Structures are given as structure tokens and as C-alpha cells.
Short mmCIF file of C-alpha atoms and ligand atoms in Angstrom, two decimals:
data_model
loop_
_atom_site.label_atom_id
_atom_site.label_comp_id
_atom_site.label_asym_id
_atom_site.label_seq_id
_atom_site.Cartn_x
_atom_site.Cartn_y
_atom_site.Cartn_z
CA UNK A 27 1.11 15.10 -21.32
CA UNK A 28 1.50 16.40 -17.77
CA UNK A 29 1.40 13.51 -15.28
CA UNK A 30 2.91 15.46 -12.38
CA UNK A 31 1.46 14.68 -8.99
CA UNK A 32 2.08 15.62 -5.38
CA UNK A 33 2.20 12.89 -2.77
CA UNK A 34 3.38 13.29 0.82
CA UNK A 35 4.91 16.66 0.03
CA UNK A 36 6.92 15.14 -2.82
CA UNK A 37 6.50 16.39 -6.36
CA UNK A 38 6.57 13.32 -8.58
CA UNK A 39 6.77 13.28 -12.40
CA UNK A 40 3.93 10.75 -12.44
CA UNK A 41 1.93 8.82 -9.83
CA UNK A 42 3.42 5.31 -10.21
CA UNK A 43 5.53 4.30 -7.22
CA UNK A 44 6.96 0.98 -6.05
CA UNK A 45 5.04 -0.19 -2.98
CA UNK A 46 6.70 -1.91 -0.03
CA UNK A 47 8.34 -5.14 -1.19
CA UNK A 48 11.62 -7.03 -0.92
CA UNK A 49 12.97 -5.33 -4.08
CA UNK A 50 14.94 -2.62 -2.20
CA UNK A 51 17.03 -5.40 -0.65
CA UNK A 52 18.95 -5.58 -3.95
CA UNK A 53 20.60 -2.38 -5.16
CA UNK A 54 20.66 -3.56 -8.78
CA UNK A 55 16.91 -3.96 -8.65
CA UNK A 56 16.59 -0.55 -7.02
CA UNK A 57 18.61 1.04 -9.85
CA UNK A 58 16.57 -0.98 -12.33
CA UNK A 59 13.39 0.55 -10.93
CA UNK A 60 14.80 4.06 -11.25
CA UNK A 61 16.07 3.39 -14.79
CA UNK A 62 12.68 1.88 -15.62
CA UNK A 63 11.09 5.20 -14.67
CA UNK A 64 9.46 4.60 -11.28
CA UNK A 65 8.65 7.85 -9.47
CA UNK A 66 9.52 6.71 -5.92
CA UNK A 67 10.45 3.54 -4.04
CA UNK A 68 9.00 2.23 -0.79
CA UNK A 69 11.29 0.12 1.41
CA UNK A 70 10.15 -3.23 2.80
CA UNK A 71 8.90 -2.87 6.35
CA UNK A 72 10.85 -2.81 9.53
CA UNK A 73 8.60 -4.76 11.88
CA UNK A 74 7.81 -3.94 15.47
CA UNK A 75 8.72 -7.56 16.20
CA UNK A 76 12.20 -7.08 14.74
CA UNK A 77 12.69 -4.08 16.93
CA UNK A 78 11.48 -5.82 20.05
CA UNK A 79 13.40 -8.98 19.07
CA UNK A 80 10.22 -10.96 19.04
CA UNK A 81 9.43 -12.35 15.64
CA UNK A 82 6.15 -14.02 16.57
CA UNK A 83 3.47 -13.47 13.98
CA UNK A 84 5.48 -11.82 11.26
CA UNK A 85 6.76 -14.91 9.53
CA UNK A 86 3.27 -15.75 8.39
CA UNK A 87 3.15 -12.43 6.59
CA UNK A 88 6.27 -12.59 4.52
CA UNK A 89 7.90 -15.95 5.16
CA UNK A 90 7.60 -18.71 2.62
CA UNK A 91 6.73 -16.37 -0.22
CA UNK A 92 9.65 -17.44 -2.31
CA UNK A 93 8.22 -20.68 -3.62
CA UNK A 94 4.62 -19.58 -3.70
CA UNK A 95 4.50 -18.40 -7.28
CA UNK A 96 7.00 -19.57 -9.80
CA UNK A 97 6.44 -16.84 -12.37
CA UNK A 98 7.90 -14.28 -10.00
CA UNK A 99 10.75 -16.36 -8.65
CA UNK A 100 13.35 -15.03 -11.04
CA UNK A 101 12.69 -11.49 -9.93
CA UNK A 102 12.97 -12.17 -6.22
CA UNK A 103 16.05 -11.20 -4.31
CA UNK A 104 17.44 -13.81 -1.96
CA UNK A 105 16.47 -12.55 1.45
CA UNK A 106 15.94 -13.23 5.06
CA UNK A 107 14.71 -9.77 5.84
CA UNK A 108 12.82 -10.66 8.95
CA UNK A 109 15.78 -12.26 10.64
CA UNK A 110 17.84 -9.16 10.11
CA UNK A 111 17.81 -6.42 12.63
CA UNK A 112 17.33 -2.75 12.82
CA UNK A 113 20.92 -1.83 11.92
CA UNK A 114 20.73 -3.76 8.67
CA UNK A 115 17.46 -2.05 7.78
CA UNK A 116 18.84 1.42 8.37
CA UNK A 117 22.06 0.65 6.50
CA UNK A 118 20.13 -0.69 3.52
CA UNK A 119 17.90 2.38 3.55
CA UNK A 120 21.00 4.57 3.41
CA UNK A 121 22.43 2.50 0.56
CA UNK A 122 19.18 2.75 -1.39
CA UNK A 123 19.13 6.52 -0.86
CA UNK A 124 22.69 6.77 -2.18
CA UNK A 125 21.96 4.51 -5.15
CA UNK A 126 19.10 6.54 -6.60
CA UNK A 127 17.94 10.13 -6.86
CA UNK A 128 14.21 9.44 -6.68
CA UNK A 129 12.42 9.69 -3.30
CA UNK A 130 12.66 6.71 -0.95
CA UNK A 131 9.84 6.04 1.50
CA UNK A 132 10.66 4.12 4.69
CA UNK A 133 8.22 1.56 6.03
CA UNK A 134 7.47 0.72 9.63
CA UNK A 135 5.04 -2.01 10.58
CA UNK A 136 3.55 -2.38 14.03
CA UNK A 137 0.32 -2.71 15.97
CA UNK A 138 1.01 -2.18 19.65
CA UNK A 139 1.83 1.01 21.47
CA UNK A 140 5.39 0.94 22.74
CA UNK A 141 8.97 2.05 22.48
CA UNK A 142 9.34 0.72 18.93
CA UNK A 143 7.76 3.91 17.57
CA UNK A 144 11.01 5.71 18.49
CA UNK A 145 12.57 3.96 15.51
CA UNK A 146 10.55 6.15 13.19
CA UNK A 147 13.06 8.91 13.89
CA UNK A 148 15.98 6.60 13.03
CA UNK A 149 14.34 5.91 9.66
CA UNK A 150 14.06 9.66 9.16
CA UNK A 151 17.73 10.14 10.15
CA UNK A 152 18.77 7.38 7.73
CA UNK A 153 17.44 9.60 4.96
CA UNK A 154 13.88 8.50 4.20
CA UNK A 155 11.93 11.19 2.36
CA UNK A 156 8.69 10.03 3.98
CA UNK A 157 7.49 7.21 6.19
CA UNK A 158 4.73 4.69 5.56
CA UNK A 159 3.32 3.19 8.74
CA UNK A 160 1.65 -0.15 8.16
CA UNK A 161 -0.95 -0.99 10.81
CA UNK A 162 -1.32 -4.60 9.63
CA UNK A 163 -3.42 -6.25 12.28
CA UNK A 164 -5.71 -9.22 12.67
CA UNK A 165 -8.40 -8.82 15.33
CA UNK A 166 -8.63 -12.28 16.90
CA UNK A 167 -9.27 -11.53 20.57
CA UNK A 168 -12.89 -11.96 21.72
CA UNK A 169 -12.40 -9.39 24.47
CA UNK A 170 -10.99 -6.52 22.39
CA UNK A 171 -13.50 -4.12 20.88
CA UNK A 172 -13.30 -2.35 17.54
CA UNK A 173 -13.15 0.98 19.38
CA UNK A 174 -10.15 -0.19 21.40
CA UNK A 175 -8.33 -1.26 18.23
CA UNK A 176 -9.05 2.05 16.52
CA UNK A 177 -7.95 4.02 19.61
CA UNK A 178 -4.70 2.09 19.66
CA UNK A 179 -4.05 2.75 15.96
CA UNK A 180 -4.74 6.46 16.42
CA UNK A 181 -2.38 6.55 19.42
CA UNK A 182 0.38 4.85 17.39
CA UNK A 183 -0.05 7.34 14.55
CA UNK A 184 0.08 10.27 16.99
CA UNK A 185 3.19 8.81 18.65
CA UNK A 186 4.99 8.34 15.33
CA UNK A 187 3.92 11.79 14.15
CA UNK A 188 5.45 13.31 17.27
CA UNK A 189 8.80 11.72 16.51
CA UNK A 190 9.32 12.68 12.86
CA UNK A 191 9.21 15.76 10.67
CA UNK A 192 9.01 13.94 7.33
CA UNK A 193 5.54 13.25 5.89
CA UNK A 194 3.71 10.24 7.29
CA UNK A 195 1.39 7.87 5.41
CA UNK A 196 -0.68 5.19 7.12
CA UNK A 197 -1.31 1.93 5.30
CA UNK A 198 -4.69 0.58 6.30
CA UNK A 199 -6.59 -2.65 6.18
CA UNK A 200 -10.05 -2.61 4.55
CA UNK A 201 -11.62 -4.28 7.60
CA UNK A 202 -12.60 -1.29 9.69
CA UNK A 203 -16.31 -0.97 10.35
CA UNK A 204 -16.51 2.79 10.00
CA UNK A 205 -13.61 3.56 7.73
CA UNK A 206 -14.43 7.23 6.94
CA UNK A 207 -14.60 8.23 10.60
CA UNK A 208 -11.46 6.23 11.39
CA UNK A 209 -9.65 7.80 8.44
CA UNK A 210 -10.66 11.24 9.74
CA UNK A 211 -9.25 10.43 13.18
CA UNK A 212 -5.97 9.24 11.65
CA UNK A 213 -5.73 12.46 9.69
CA UNK A 214 -6.37 14.49 12.83
CA UNK A 215 -3.66 12.45 14.59
CA UNK A 216 -1.16 13.59 11.97
CA UNK A 217 -1.33 11.27 8.97
CA UNK A 218 -0.46 13.15 5.77
CA UNK A 219 -1.42 10.22 3.58
CA UNK A 220 -3.52 7.07 3.65
CA UNK A 221 -2.65 3.95 1.68
CA UNK A 222 -5.65 1.82 0.68
CA UNK A 223 -5.17 -1.09 1.42
CA UNK A 224 -3.02 -3.71 3.02
CA UNK A 225 -3.40 -6.99 1.23
CA UNK A 226 -4.08 -9.87 3.58
CA UNK A 227 -2.36 -13.10 2.76
CA UNK A 228 -4.95 -15.78 3.33
CA UNK A 229 -3.75 -19.07 4.72
CA UNK A 230 -5.13 -22.13 2.95
CA UNK A 231 -6.06 -25.57 4.28
CA UNK A 232 -3.75 -28.26 2.95
CA UNK A 233 -5.92 -31.36 2.54
CA UNK A 234 -2.89 -33.61 1.83
CA UNK A 235 -0.75 -32.55 4.75
CA UNK A 236 -3.80 -31.89 6.96
CA UNK A 237 -2.37 -28.59 7.99
CA UNK A 238 -2.83 -24.88 7.48
CA UNK A 239 -0.51 -23.53 4.80
CA UNK A 240 0.61 -19.91 4.59
CA UNK A 241 -0.16 -18.62 1.10
CA UNK A 242 1.12 -15.58 -0.66
CA UNK A 243 -0.34 -15.14 -4.11
CA UNK A 244 0.29 -12.06 -6.15
CA UNK A 245 -2.65 -9.78 -6.84
CA UNK A 246 -4.95 -9.45 -9.83
CA UNK A 247 -6.64 -6.38 -11.26
CA UNK A 248 -10.03 -7.48 -9.85
CA UNK A 249 -8.74 -6.64 -6.36
CA UNK A 250 -8.55 -3.00 -7.30
CA UNK A 251 -12.32 -2.56 -7.10
CA UNK A 252 -12.42 -2.67 -3.30
CA UNK A 253 -9.81 0.09 -3.30
CA UNK A 254 -11.66 2.18 -5.91
CA UNK A 255 -14.82 2.38 -3.84
CA UNK A 256 -13.04 3.59 -0.72
CA UNK A 257 -10.79 5.94 -2.62
CA UNK A 258 -13.91 7.46 -4.14
CA UNK A 259 -15.53 7.86 -0.72
CA UNK A 260 -12.54 9.53 0.89
CA UNK A 261 -11.26 11.58 -2.06
CA UNK A 262 -11.73 15.32 -1.63
CA UNK A 263 -13.32 14.94 1.80
CA UNK A 264 -10.27 14.81 4.06
CA UNK A 265 -7.10 16.93 4.04
CA UNK A 266 -4.97 13.88 3.27
CA UNK A 267 -3.17 12.40 0.26
CA UNK A 268 -4.49 9.08 -0.99
CA UNK A 269 -2.44 6.24 -2.36
CA UNK A 270 -3.74 2.96 -3.70
CA UNK A 271 -2.07 -0.39 -3.15
CA UNK A 272 -3.49 -3.66 -4.40
CA UNK A 273 -4.44 -4.81 -7.86
CA UNK A 274 -2.85 -2.20 -10.13
CA UNK A 275 -1.43 -3.99 -13.18
CA UNK A 276 -2.28 -1.93 -16.26
CA UNK A 277 -2.55 1.65 -17.46
CA UNK A 278 -6.31 1.31 -17.24
CA UNK A 279 -6.02 0.26 -13.56
CA UNK A 280 -3.90 3.35 -13.08
CA UNK A 281 -6.50 5.54 -14.81
CA UNK A 282 -9.30 4.11 -12.66
CA UNK A 283 -7.31 4.76 -9.47
CA UNK A 284 -6.71 8.37 -10.47
CA UNK A 285 -10.34 8.94 -11.42
CA UNK A 286 -11.40 7.57 -8.04
CA UNK A 287 -9.06 10.08 -6.39
CA UNK A 288 -5.57 8.58 -5.90
CA UNK A 289 -2.63 10.96 -5.59
CA UNK A 290 -0.18 8.11 -6.04
CA UNK A 291 -0.53 4.55 -7.22
CA UNK A 292 1.58 1.75 -5.81
CA UNK A 293 2.63 -1.38 -7.67
CA UNK A 294 4.28 -4.51 -6.28
CA UNK A 295 2.87 -7.67 -7.89
CA UNK A 296 3.12 -6.11 -11.33
CA UNK A 297 6.83 -5.37 -10.78
CA UNK A 298 7.54 -8.77 -9.27
CA UNK A 299 5.94 -10.54 -12.23
CA UNK A 300 7.16 -8.35 -15.07
CA UNK A 301 10.19 -6.47 -13.80
CA UNK A 302 10.84 -2.74 -14.35
CA UNK A 303 9.96 -2.76 -18.07
CA UNK A 304 6.34 -2.77 -16.95
CA UNK A 305 6.61 0.76 -15.55
CA UNK A 306 6.89 2.51 -18.91
CA UNK A 307 4.39 0.17 -20.47
CA UNK A 308 1.81 1.05 -17.78
CA UNK A 309 2.47 4.78 -18.14
CA UNK A 310 2.22 4.56 -21.94
CA UNK A 311 -1.14 2.79 -21.63
CA UNK A 312 -2.33 5.58 -19.33
CA UNK A 313 -1.14 8.29 -21.75
CA UNK A 314 -2.78 6.60 -24.74
CA UNK A 315 -6.03 6.33 -22.86
CA UNK A 316 -5.82 9.97 -21.72
CA UNK A 317 -5.20 11.11 -25.29
CA UNK A 318 -8.19 9.14 -26.51
CA UNK A 319 -10.35 10.75 -23.84
CA UNK A 320 -8.79 14.17 -24.48
CA UNK A 321 -7.32 14.68 -21.02
CA UNK A 322 -4.28 16.97 -21.02
CA UNK A 323 -3.16 16.61 -17.45
CA UNK A 324 -3.60 14.42 -14.47
CA UNK A 325 -5.19 17.28 -12.58
CA UNK A 326 -8.20 17.17 -14.91
CA UNK A 327 -8.56 13.48 -14.27
CA UNK A 328 -7.93 13.11 -10.57
CA UNK A 329 -11.06 12.49 -8.53
CA UNK A 330 -13.44 13.05 -11.45
CA UNK A 331 -15.37 9.95 -10.37
CA UNK A 332 -15.09 10.37 -6.63
CA UNK A 333 -18.17 10.39 -4.43
CA UNK A 334 -18.52 14.17 -4.57
CA UNK A 335 -18.22 14.44 -8.34
CA UNK A 336 -19.40 11.24 -9.98
CA UNK A 337 -22.73 11.51 -11.81
CA UNK A 338 -24.25 8.58 -9.90
CA UNK A 339 -22.95 8.48 -6.30
CA UNK A 340 -25.54 5.83 -5.47
CA UNK A 341 -23.55 3.42 -7.64
CA UNK A 342 -20.99 3.46 -4.86
CA UNK A 343 -23.53 2.82 -2.11
CA UNK A 344 -26.13 0.44 -0.76
CA UNK A 345 -28.64 1.24 -3.47
CA UNK A 346 -26.27 -0.26 -5.98
CA UNK A 347 -26.08 -3.45 -3.96
CA UNK A 348 -29.82 -3.94 -4.34
CA UNK A 349 -29.73 -2.96 -8.01
CA UNK A 350 -26.95 -5.40 -8.84
CA UNK A 351 -28.57 -8.31 -7.00
CA UNK A 352 -31.95 -7.68 -8.60
CA UNK A 353 -30.57 -7.30 -12.10
CA UNK A 354 -28.68 -10.60 -12.02
CA UNK A 355 -29.99 -13.17 -14.53
CA UNK A 356 -29.04 -16.82 -14.69
C1 FMN B 14 6.69 -10.44 -1.39
C2 FMN B 14 5.97 -9.28 -0.82
C3 FMN B 14 6.48 -8.59 0.28
C4 FMN B 14 5.79 -7.51 0.82
N1 FMN B 14 6.33 -6.85 1.88
C5 FMN B 14 5.68 -5.80 2.42
C6 FMN B 14 6.23 -5.09 3.51
O1 FMN B 14 7.32 -5.37 3.99
N2 FMN B 14 5.50 -4.06 4.01
C7 FMN B 14 4.29 -3.69 3.52
O2 FMN B 14 3.69 -2.73 3.99
N3 FMN B 14 3.74 -4.35 2.46
C8 FMN B 14 4.41 -5.38 1.93
N4 FMN B 14 3.86 -6.05 0.86
C9 FMN B 14 2.53 -5.64 0.38
C10 FMN B 14 2.66 -4.70 -0.84
O3 FMN B 14 3.30 -3.49 -0.48
C11 FMN B 14 1.29 -4.38 -1.44
O4 FMN B 14 0.50 -3.70 -0.49
C12 FMN B 14 0.53 -5.60 -1.92
O5 FMN B 14 1.38 -6.51 -2.60
C13 FMN B 14 -0.62 -5.20 -2.86
O6 FMN B 14 -0.13 -4.52 -3.99
P1 FMN B 14 0.02 -5.23 -5.43
O7 FMN B 14 -1.32 -5.66 -5.84
O8 FMN B 14 0.61 -4.18 -6.31
O9 FMN B 14 0.94 -6.39 -5.22
C14 FMN B 14 4.54 -7.12 0.28
C15 FMN B 14 4.03 -7.80 -0.83
C16 FMN B 14 4.72 -8.86 -1.39
C17 FMN B 14 4.14 -9.54 -2.58
#
């Protein structure tokens, strides 16, 4: 069964890659991922705030994850990644590169235009095979328009593109009003890949402590559906590779992602919960399903249910919304 795929100029034996997570902080875990059969590894992010020595805002994203879900605790590396600086990040990237022979994707996370984008070239020099730029952003300012936010993102992508030669993927949030047009602009600005989507960690209200509590829960397969729709819309319509991140846990999730048009499929929660043994299990489930459906290669499968090719494109659109609501029975 040929599962070969191309993503960000890299030829991978199969599409399953480790998404950005704390795992690369521990070289044993990195080797475990390679031994377990992962096709590529994404580093945790270097944050704009780390570069500018201003940590405001980031702690809510990653901080306090360690005790949030006990089932994953045993697989977590001890870490204080945010408090560490740029040097540590680059050194760890080099160590990861030396430890494994699979591709390693660097990760840079920022939202404002500024000097921090220069660090993209340091990530390239440290040996990253590609760079994922995470534009994780919460629009909370009443005076800033959607157009201004999009312009800023496009400018950041163009600035990073200018500084590196390695392929560049942009990890997006699902909360853009006109995602296809925005995706097109990012591609024109130099993105070679788009990662759908960032997963927002929703704070909860703590009714005992009367406070807001940062929450990081691992994903479930149901979250994949948001990604499938947008993969299907973008697949085959832009000269850009597509990667999915969020809600991939089984071989069937993997199959769905590929049918919707993914070139690579990222897993994090699944690895944190189950460890590297899950990689082969997921790939075996995919292969079994492909055999049952008489697919011989991934090429036959990829994008077969995207917007351009699926038998009922309306199922992806507004018409389906009406249909689903009207067909609901109590
Ligand atoms: C503990 C933890 C740390 C993460 N750190 C990063 C990060 O540094 N940069 C990033 O872009 N995404 C980060 N993510 C998000 C994942 O890369 C991924 O997008 C998200 O978990 C959804 O994928 P999943 O459903 O496979 O978990 C992190 C996720 C978790 C659970």
C-alpha cells in the first residue's frame, strides 16, 4: 500500500506527522516518535513574546496544562518552555535534528509585525526542514477591524517568507470571516502550506473560586469536522499544501482528512494520551480501511470528497444547514 505524500517540499512515507507540542523537549520522546513510525516532527513554538522578552498573554495558552488532564500526565515532559529563551529553543532544535533522521519542522508563533520575524532565519540555520508560523490571535479590540487583522497577518507571512528559503506553512485559526480569500492572500504572500486549524483553549468560569480558570483539554474526534469542511473547500483550489490539526485520533479520522484533501495530518492529543504506539495503530487502521474500499494508493484517495469532486457539494454549504435543521426530529 503506497501511503507516500508530499508536504512542504518533503517526501514523507505517509501523512501522519507530530504537530507542535512539548514532546520535542525530551529527546527520548523524540526518538520514541521516530521509532514509532511518525513521518515528521513539529517543534513546540518559539513565541514572539519570548523573543521580545515580554511573556504577556502566552502563559494562558500553554501554562497550567500539566495538571489539566490526568490521563496524559505520564507522557508529559517536565517543562518550562515559555520561560526559556531563544538560545535554548535553537539548541533544542539542533539536538532534535541530530537525534532523528526524519524531517523536523520549526514553529514560530506571533501576531504583531516587528523584528521578531528575523528569528525565522535562525530557526532555518538551526536546521529546521520547514517552518510552521502560528498566527494564534484573539481579536478583542473594539477599534481593530477584520481587514486590519488580515492585512497584518499577510504582512507577517510576507516578512517571514522574505527571510527564509525553507518551506513555510501558516497555522490558522478558524475564526476568519472570509477564509478562502484570506487563504488565497496568504498563499500569494508566500505560504507553501496552510494548517487547519489552531485549537483555542477556552477558559472556564470557576464557580467555587469565583475566578476564570485557564483550561486545556485534549481534543476529540468530533472536532475534526470543522477542519474537514474547510479542507474540502480549499483543497485543489489554491497552489498550497494542506495540513489538518485538531481531532485526529483514529485511522478513520486520517482517512476522512485525506478524502477532504489533506496532504499531511497532524496529531498531538492522540500522542499525548496514547504515546507513540498509536502511530502504527492509526496507520494500520487506515490501511485496513483502504483495502476494504479497494484503494491502492493515497493519491487515489486524496481530495476525492473535496468541494470540486464530491458528488454533493451542497452538503458542505448553506443548503445543508437548512436541510439538517428541517430534518431534525425530537
Ligand atoms: C500541551 C500542548 C502544547 C501545544 N503547544 C503548541 C505550540 O507550542 N505551538 C502550536 O502551534 N501548537 C501547539 N499546540 C497545539 C497542537 O499543535 C494542535 O494544534 C492541537 O493540539 C490540536 O491537535 P490535536 O487534536 O491532535 O491535539 C499544543 C497543544 C497541546 C495539547
